[in-house]
PDB file of C-alpha atoms in Angstrom:
ATOM      1  CA  PRO A 127       3.629 -10.658  35.386  1.00 47.00           C
ATOM      2  CA  LEU A 128       1.925  -7.552  34.104  1.00 49.00           C
ATOM      3  CA  VAL A 129       1.687  -4.421  36.172  1.00 54.00           C
ATOM      4  CA  ASN A 130      -1.805  -2.966  36.461  1.00 57.00           C
ATOM      5  CA  ASP A 131      -0.595   0.591  35.796  1.00 75.00           C
ATOM      6  CA  THR A 132      -2.243   1.896  32.603  1.00 81.00           C
ATOM      7  CA  ILE A 133       0.857   3.687  31.350  1.00 82.00           C
ATOM      8  CA  ASN A 134       3.050   0.628  31.839  1.00 84.00           C
ATOM      9  CA  LEU A 135       0.412  -1.602  30.244  1.00 84.00           C
ATOM     10  CA  THR A 136       0.259   0.715  27.240  1.00 86.00           C
ATOM     11  CA  TYR A 137       4.046   0.607  26.913  1.00 86.00           C
ATOM     12  CA  PHE A 138       3.892  -3.164  27.285  1.00 87.00           C
ATOM     13  CA  PHE A 139       1.366  -3.225  24.432  1.00 87.00           C
ATOM     14  CA  TYR A 140       3.652  -1.116  22.187  1.00 88.00           C
ATOM     15  CA  ALA A 141       6.651  -3.333  22.947  1.00 90.00           C
ATOM     16  CA  SER A 142       4.617  -6.485  22.334  1.00 88.00           C
ATOM     17  CA  LEU A 143       3.425  -5.145  19.005  1.00 86.00           C
ATOM     18  CA  ILE A 144       6.983  -4.291  17.956  1.00 88.00           C
ATOM     19  CA  LEU A 145       8.081  -7.804  18.904  1.00 88.00           C
ATOM     20  CA  ASN A 146       5.089  -9.281  17.056  1.00 85.00           C
ATOM     21  CA  ALA A 147       3.802 -10.936  20.240  1.00 86.00           C
ATOM     22  CA  GLU A 148       0.081 -10.876  19.530  1.00 86.00           C
ATOM     23  CA  GLN A 149      -0.915 -12.845  22.622  1.00 88.00           C
ATOM     24  CA  HIS A 150       0.816 -10.300  24.885  1.00 88.00           C
ATOM     25  CA  CYS A 151      -0.940  -7.462  23.009  1.00 87.00           C
ATOM     26  CA  LEU A 152      -4.313  -9.087  23.668  1.00 87.00           C
ATOM     27  CA  THR A 153      -3.436  -9.580  27.334  1.00 87.00           C
ATOM     28  CA  ALA A 154      -2.435  -5.909  27.641  1.00 87.00           C
ATOM     29  CA  ILE A 155      -5.679  -4.769  25.980  1.00 86.00           C
ATOM     30  CA  ARG A 156      -7.737  -7.012  28.307  1.00 86.00           C
ATOM     31  CA  LYS A 157      -5.954  -5.552  31.367  1.00 86.00           C
ATOM     32  CA  LEU A 158      -6.400  -2.001  30.033  1.00 86.00           C
ATOM     33  CA  LYS A 159     -10.148  -2.655  29.658  1.00 85.00           C
ATOM     34  CA  GLU A 160     -10.208  -3.844  33.277  1.00 83.00           C
ATOM     35  CA  ASN A 161      -8.460  -0.593  34.256  1.00 82.00           C
ATOM     36  CA  ASN A 162     -11.178   1.382  32.431  1.00 82.00           C
ATOM     37  CA  LEU A 163      -8.926   2.928  29.822  1.00 80.00           C
ATOM     38  CA  SER A 164     -10.988   5.227  27.623  1.00 81.00           C
ATOM     39  CA  LEU A 165     -12.873   3.579  24.765  1.00 81.00           C
ATOM     40  CA  ILE A 166     -11.203   5.925  22.277  1.00 80.00           C
ATOM     41  CA  ARG A 167      -7.724   4.880  23.443  1.00 81.00           C
ATOM     42  CA  LEU A 168      -8.684   1.188  23.449  1.00 83.00           C
ATOM     43  CA  LYS A 169      -9.988   1.591  19.908  1.00 83.00           C
ATOM     44  CA  GLN A 170      -6.683   3.164  18.838  1.00 83.00           C
ATOM     45  CA  LEU A 171      -4.724   0.261  20.308  1.00 86.00           C
ATOM     46  CA  SER A 172      -7.010  -2.233  18.549  1.00 84.00           C
ATOM     47  CA  GLU A 173      -6.535  -0.326  15.291  1.00 83.00           C
ATOM     48  CA  LEU A 174      -2.761  -0.427  15.778  1.00 84.00           C
ATOM     49  CA  MET A 175      -2.926  -4.178  16.151  1.00 85.00           C
ATOM     50  CA  ALA A 176      -5.221  -4.552  13.120  1.00 83.00           C
ATOM     51  CA  CYS A 177      -2.971  -2.351  10.955  1.00 84.00           C
ATOM     52  CA  HIS A 178       0.061  -4.332  12.067  1.00 82.00           C
ATOM     53  CA  LYS A 179      -1.661  -7.500  10.843  1.00 80.00           C
ATOM     54  CA  GLY A 180      -2.830  -5.821   7.605  1.00 77.00           C
ATOM     55  CA  LEU A 181      -6.514  -5.971   8.560  1.00 78.00           C
ATOM     56  CA  ILE A 182      -7.946  -2.582   7.613  1.00 75.00           C
ATOM     57  CA  GLU A 183     -11.516  -3.415   6.573  1.00 73.00           C
ATOM     58  CA  GLY A 184     -13.162  -2.451   9.865  1.00 66.00           C
ATOM     59  CA  ILE A 185     -11.082   0.671  10.438  1.00 68.00           C
ATOM     60  CA  ASP A 186     -12.955   3.929  10.041  1.00 63.00           C
ATOM     61  CA  GLU A 187     -11.867   7.428   9.061  1.00 55.00           C
ATOM     62  CA  SER A 188     -10.667   8.460  12.537  1.00 50.00           C
ATOM     63  CA  GLN A 189      -7.737   6.093  12.832  1.00 61.00           C
ATOM     64  CA  LEU A 190      -4.032   6.950  13.056  1.00 68.00           C
ATOM     65  CA  PHE A 191      -2.734   5.918   9.625  1.00 77.00           C
ATOM     66  CA  TYR A 192      -5.431   7.490   7.484  1.00 79.00           C
ATOM     67  CA  THR A 193      -3.410   8.101   4.297  1.00 84.00           C
ATOM     68  CA  THR A 194      -1.930   4.627   3.866  1.00 86.00           C
ATOM     69  CA  VAL A 195      -5.115   2.822   4.905  1.00 86.00           C
ATOM     70  CA  ASN A 196      -7.166   4.900   2.454  1.00 86.00           C
ATOM     71  CA  LYS A 197      -4.710   4.215  -0.385  1.00 90.00           C
ATOM     72  CA  ILE A 198      -5.022   0.484   0.241  1.00 90.00           C
ATOM     73  CA  LYS A 199      -8.830   0.672   0.378  1.00 88.00           C
ATOM     74  CA  LYS A 200      -9.032   2.721  -2.838  1.00 91.00           C
ATOM     75  CA  LEU A 201      -6.584   0.473  -4.668  1.00 93.00           C
ATOM     76  CA  ARG A 202      -8.534  -2.648  -3.684  1.00 92.00           C
ATOM     77  CA  GLN A 203     -11.610  -1.116  -5.332  1.00 93.00           C
ATOM     78  CA  ARG A 204      -9.830  -0.489  -8.649  1.00 95.00           C
ATOM     79  CA  SER A 205     -10.397  -2.907 -11.524  1.00 96.00           C
ATOM     80  CA  VAL A 206      -7.364  -4.661 -12.998  1.00 95.00           C
ATOM     81  CA  LEU A 207      -9.274  -5.169 -16.258  1.00 96.00           C
ATOM     82  CA  LEU A 208     -10.037  -1.457 -16.532  1.00 96.00           C
ATOM     83  CA  ALA A 209      -6.414  -0.579 -15.744  1.00 96.00           C
ATOM     84  CA  GLY A 210      -5.224  -2.915 -18.502  1.00 96.00           C
ATOM     85  CA  LEU A 211      -7.703  -1.359 -20.930  1.00 97.00           C
ATOM     86  CA  PHE A 212      -6.512   2.136 -20.021  1.00 97.00           C
ATOM     87  CA  SER A 213      -2.889   1.092 -20.590  1.00 96.00           C
ATOM     88  CA  ALA A 214      -3.787  -0.445 -23.943  1.00 96.00           C
ATOM     89  CA  VAL A 215      -5.459   2.792 -25.072  1.00 96.00           C
ATOM     90  CA  MET A 216      -2.686   5.045 -23.778  1.00 96.00           C
ATOM     91  CA  PRO A 217       0.457   3.616 -22.194  1.00 95.00           C
ATOM     92  CA  GLY A 218       0.837   4.707 -18.582  1.00 95.00           C
ATOM     93  CA  LEU A 219      -2.828   5.623 -18.099  1.00 96.00           C
ATOM     94  CA  GLY A 220      -3.566   2.330 -16.331  1.00 96.00           C
ATOM     95  CA  LYS A 221      -0.729   3.005 -13.899  1.00 96.00           C
ATOM     96  CA  TYR A 222      -2.251   6.401 -13.111  1.00 95.00           C
ATOM     97  CA  TYR A 223      -5.581   4.684 -12.506  1.00 96.00           C
ATOM     98  CA  MET A 224      -3.763   2.309 -10.140  1.00 96.00           C
ATOM     99  CA  MET A 225      -2.358   5.334  -8.256  1.00 94.00           C
ATOM    100  CA  GLN A 226       1.194   4.824  -9.519  1.00 94.00           C
ATOM    101  CA  GLY A 227       1.957   8.138 -11.187  1.00 93.00           C
ATOM    102  CA  SER A 228       5.734   7.771 -11.464  1.00 94.00           C
ATOM    103  CA  GLU A 229       5.410   4.342 -13.052  1.00 94.00           C
ATOM    104  CA  GLY A 230       2.778   5.781 -15.395  1.00 95.00           C
ATOM    105  CA  ASN A 231       5.192   8.493 -16.510  1.00 96.00           C
ATOM    106  CA  ALA A 232       7.905   5.905 -17.093  1.00 96.00           C
ATOM    107  CA  ALA A 233       5.603   3.599 -19.085  1.00 95.00           C
ATOM    108  CA  PHE A 234       4.376   6.468 -21.236  1.00 96.00           C
ATOM    109  CA  SER A 235       7.901   7.758 -21.881  1.00 96.00           C
ATOM    110  CA  LEU A 236       9.293   4.337 -22.750  1.00 95.00           C
ATOM    111  CA  CYS A 237       6.430   3.580 -25.144  1.00 95.00           C
ATOM    112  CA  LEU A 238       6.774   7.016 -26.718  1.00 95.00           C
ATOM    113  CA  ILE A 239      10.528   6.561 -27.205  1.00 95.00           C
ATOM    114  CA  THR A 240      10.036   3.183 -28.879  1.00 95.00           C
ATOM    115  CA  ALA A 241       6.903   4.158 -30.842  1.00 94.00           C
ATOM    116  CA  ALA A 242       8.393   7.245 -32.502  1.00 94.00           C
ATOM    117  CA  PRO A 243      10.924   5.383 -34.690  1.00 94.00           C
ATOM    118  CA  PHE A 244       8.346   2.697 -35.477  1.00 94.00           C
ATOM    119  CA  ILE A 245       5.753   5.235 -36.636  1.00 92.00           C
ATOM    120  CA  GLU A 246       8.351   7.149 -38.633  1.00 93.00           C
ATOM    121  CA  CYS A 247       9.450   3.958 -40.424  1.00 93.00           C
ATOM    122  CA  VAL A 248       5.838   3.020 -41.210  1.00 92.00           C
ATOM    123  CA  VAL A 249       5.153   6.482 -42.666  1.00 93.00           C
ATOM    124  CA  LYS A 250       8.402   6.827 -44.616  1.00 92.00           C
ATOM    125  CA  LEU A 251       9.259   3.243 -45.567  1.00 91.00           C
ATOM    126  CA  GLY A 252       5.961   1.383 -45.473  1.00 88.00           C
ATOM    127  CA  LEU A 253       4.689  -1.435 -43.320  1.00 87.00           C
ATOM    128  CA  LEU A 254       6.873  -4.223 -44.712  1.00 88.00           C
ATOM    129  CA  SER A 255      10.282  -2.552 -44.732  1.00 90.00           C
ATOM    130  CA  ALA A 256      13.249  -3.876 -42.752  1.00 92.00           C
ATOM    131  CA  GLY A 257      13.359  -0.693 -40.639  1.00 91.00           C
ATOM    132  CA  THR A 258       9.690  -0.990 -39.739  1.00 91.00           C
ATOM    133  CA  ILE A 259      10.077  -4.635 -38.773  1.00 93.00           C
ATOM    134  CA  VAL A 260      13.144  -3.953 -36.600  1.00 94.00           C
ATOM    135  CA  THR A 261      11.580  -0.961 -34.837  1.00 93.00           C
ATOM    136  CA  GLY A 262       8.327  -2.917 -34.499  1.00 92.00           C
ATOM    137  CA  LEU A 263      10.226  -5.743 -32.810  1.00 94.00           C
ATOM    138  CA  ILE A 264      11.319  -3.187 -30.234  1.00 94.00           C
ATOM    139  CA  PHE A 265       8.051  -1.261 -29.841  1.00 94.00           C
ATOM    140  CA  VAL A 266       5.543  -4.128 -29.691  1.00 94.00           C
ATOM    141  CA  PRO A 267       7.142  -5.949 -26.698  1.00 95.00           C
ATOM    142  CA  VAL A 268       7.486  -2.648 -24.836  1.00 95.00           C
ATOM    143  CA  TYR A 269       3.819  -1.837 -25.508  1.00 95.00           C
ATOM    144  CA  VAL A 270       2.584  -5.307 -24.534  1.00 96.00           C
ATOM    145  CA  SER A 271       4.723  -5.369 -21.408  1.00 95.00           C
ATOM    146  CA  ASN A 272       3.259  -1.981 -20.439  1.00 95.00           C
ATOM    147  CA  VAL A 273      -0.247  -3.493 -20.461  1.00 96.00           C
ATOM    148  CA  TYR A 274       0.872  -6.716 -18.756  1.00 96.00           C
ATOM    149  CA  GLY A 275       2.846  -4.804 -16.109  1.00 95.00           C
ATOM    150  CA  THR A 276      -0.148  -2.640 -15.342  1.00 95.00           C
ATOM    151  CA  VAL A 277      -2.382  -5.658 -14.841  1.00 94.00           C
ATOM    152  CA  LYS A 278       0.162  -7.357 -12.561  1.00 93.00           C
ATOM    153  CA  SER A 279       1.065  -4.242 -10.566  1.00 92.00           C
ATOM    154  CA  LYS A 280      -2.029  -4.051  -8.352  1.00 93.00           C
ATOM    155  CA  ARG A 281      -1.099  -6.962  -6.081  1.00 92.00           C
ATOM    156  CA  ALA A 282       2.520  -5.801  -5.796  1.00 93.00           C
ATOM    157  CA  TYR A 283       1.475  -2.245  -4.913  1.00 94.00           C
ATOM    158  CA  ILE A 284      -1.013  -3.453  -2.290  1.00 92.00           C
ATOM    159  CA  ASN A 285       1.757  -5.586  -0.744  1.00 92.00           C
ATOM    160  CA  LYS A 286       4.080  -2.566  -0.756  1.00 93.00           C
ATOM    161  CA  LEU A 287       1.434  -0.395   0.940  1.00 92.00           C
ATOM    162  CA  ASN A 288       0.725  -3.100   3.544  1.00 89.00           C
ATOM    163  CA  GLU A 289       4.432  -3.272   4.321  1.00 91.00           C
ATOM    164  CA  GLN A 290       4.558   0.537   4.551  1.00 91.00           C
ATOM    165  CA  LEU A 291       1.597   0.486   6.937  1.00 89.00           C
ATOM    166  CA  ASN A 292       3.295  -2.134   9.086  1.00 87.00           C
ATOM    167  CA  HIS A 293       6.444   0.037   9.270  1.00 89.00           C
ATOM    168  CA  GLU A 294       4.337   3.067  10.186  1.00 89.00           C
ATOM    169  CA  VAL A 295       2.788   1.105  13.072  1.00 87.00           C
ATOM    170  CA  ILE A 296       6.195  -0.071  14.295  1.00 90.00           C
ATOM    171  CA  ASP A 297       7.623   3.458  13.998  1.00 90.00           C
ATOM    172  CA  TYR A 298       4.644   4.864  15.906  1.00 87.00           C
ATOM    173  CA  CYS A 299       5.061   2.310  18.706  1.00 88.00           C
ATOM    174  CA  THR A 300       8.801   2.889  18.868  1.00 90.00           C
ATOM    175  CA  TYR A 301       8.253   6.652  19.052  1.00 88.00           C
ATOM    176  CA  GLN A 302       5.707   6.212  21.850  1.00 85.00           C
ATOM    177  CA  LEU A 303       8.137   4.073  23.821  1.00 85.00           C
ATOM    178  CA  HIS A 304      10.941   6.624  23.555  1.00 85.00           C
ATOM    179  CA  HIS A 305       8.866   9.714  24.392  1.00 75.00           C
TER     180      HIS A 305
END
């Protein structure tokens, strides 16, 4: 049985969220509404529950996890086709567009390292030399995988950010329970 004390109900909500007991969270919110908890506080608890479930569409700018939620929203608006085009023009640029700067640096560096010998062989030995073919067999897959990896990275990065958001919610609830 739930206690009607607002503080205990709020703690019960946090614990239920940590334990992934959605029905208990809803019960706690209903009881808190009956106890006339402030609308702002009720909204925060609802946002906590939504973030925990990965539902961020209805969350506005005033919520608790602004940075992660905004990253997810911005990334969802980015075009995979445009990112792939950017990476084809300049390796790593698509990763920057997809808000993955470190991966963009790595893609650019790897393509540069493999392109330099290829370009040198083309200039010095010609297009059909053995050296050009060997270095081309190294550079071309690296270049193509850069574009392919950029196109495929959006979904993986959104999943990573959703998991990060979930951990932030759990950490927040745990902190609230201990303090």
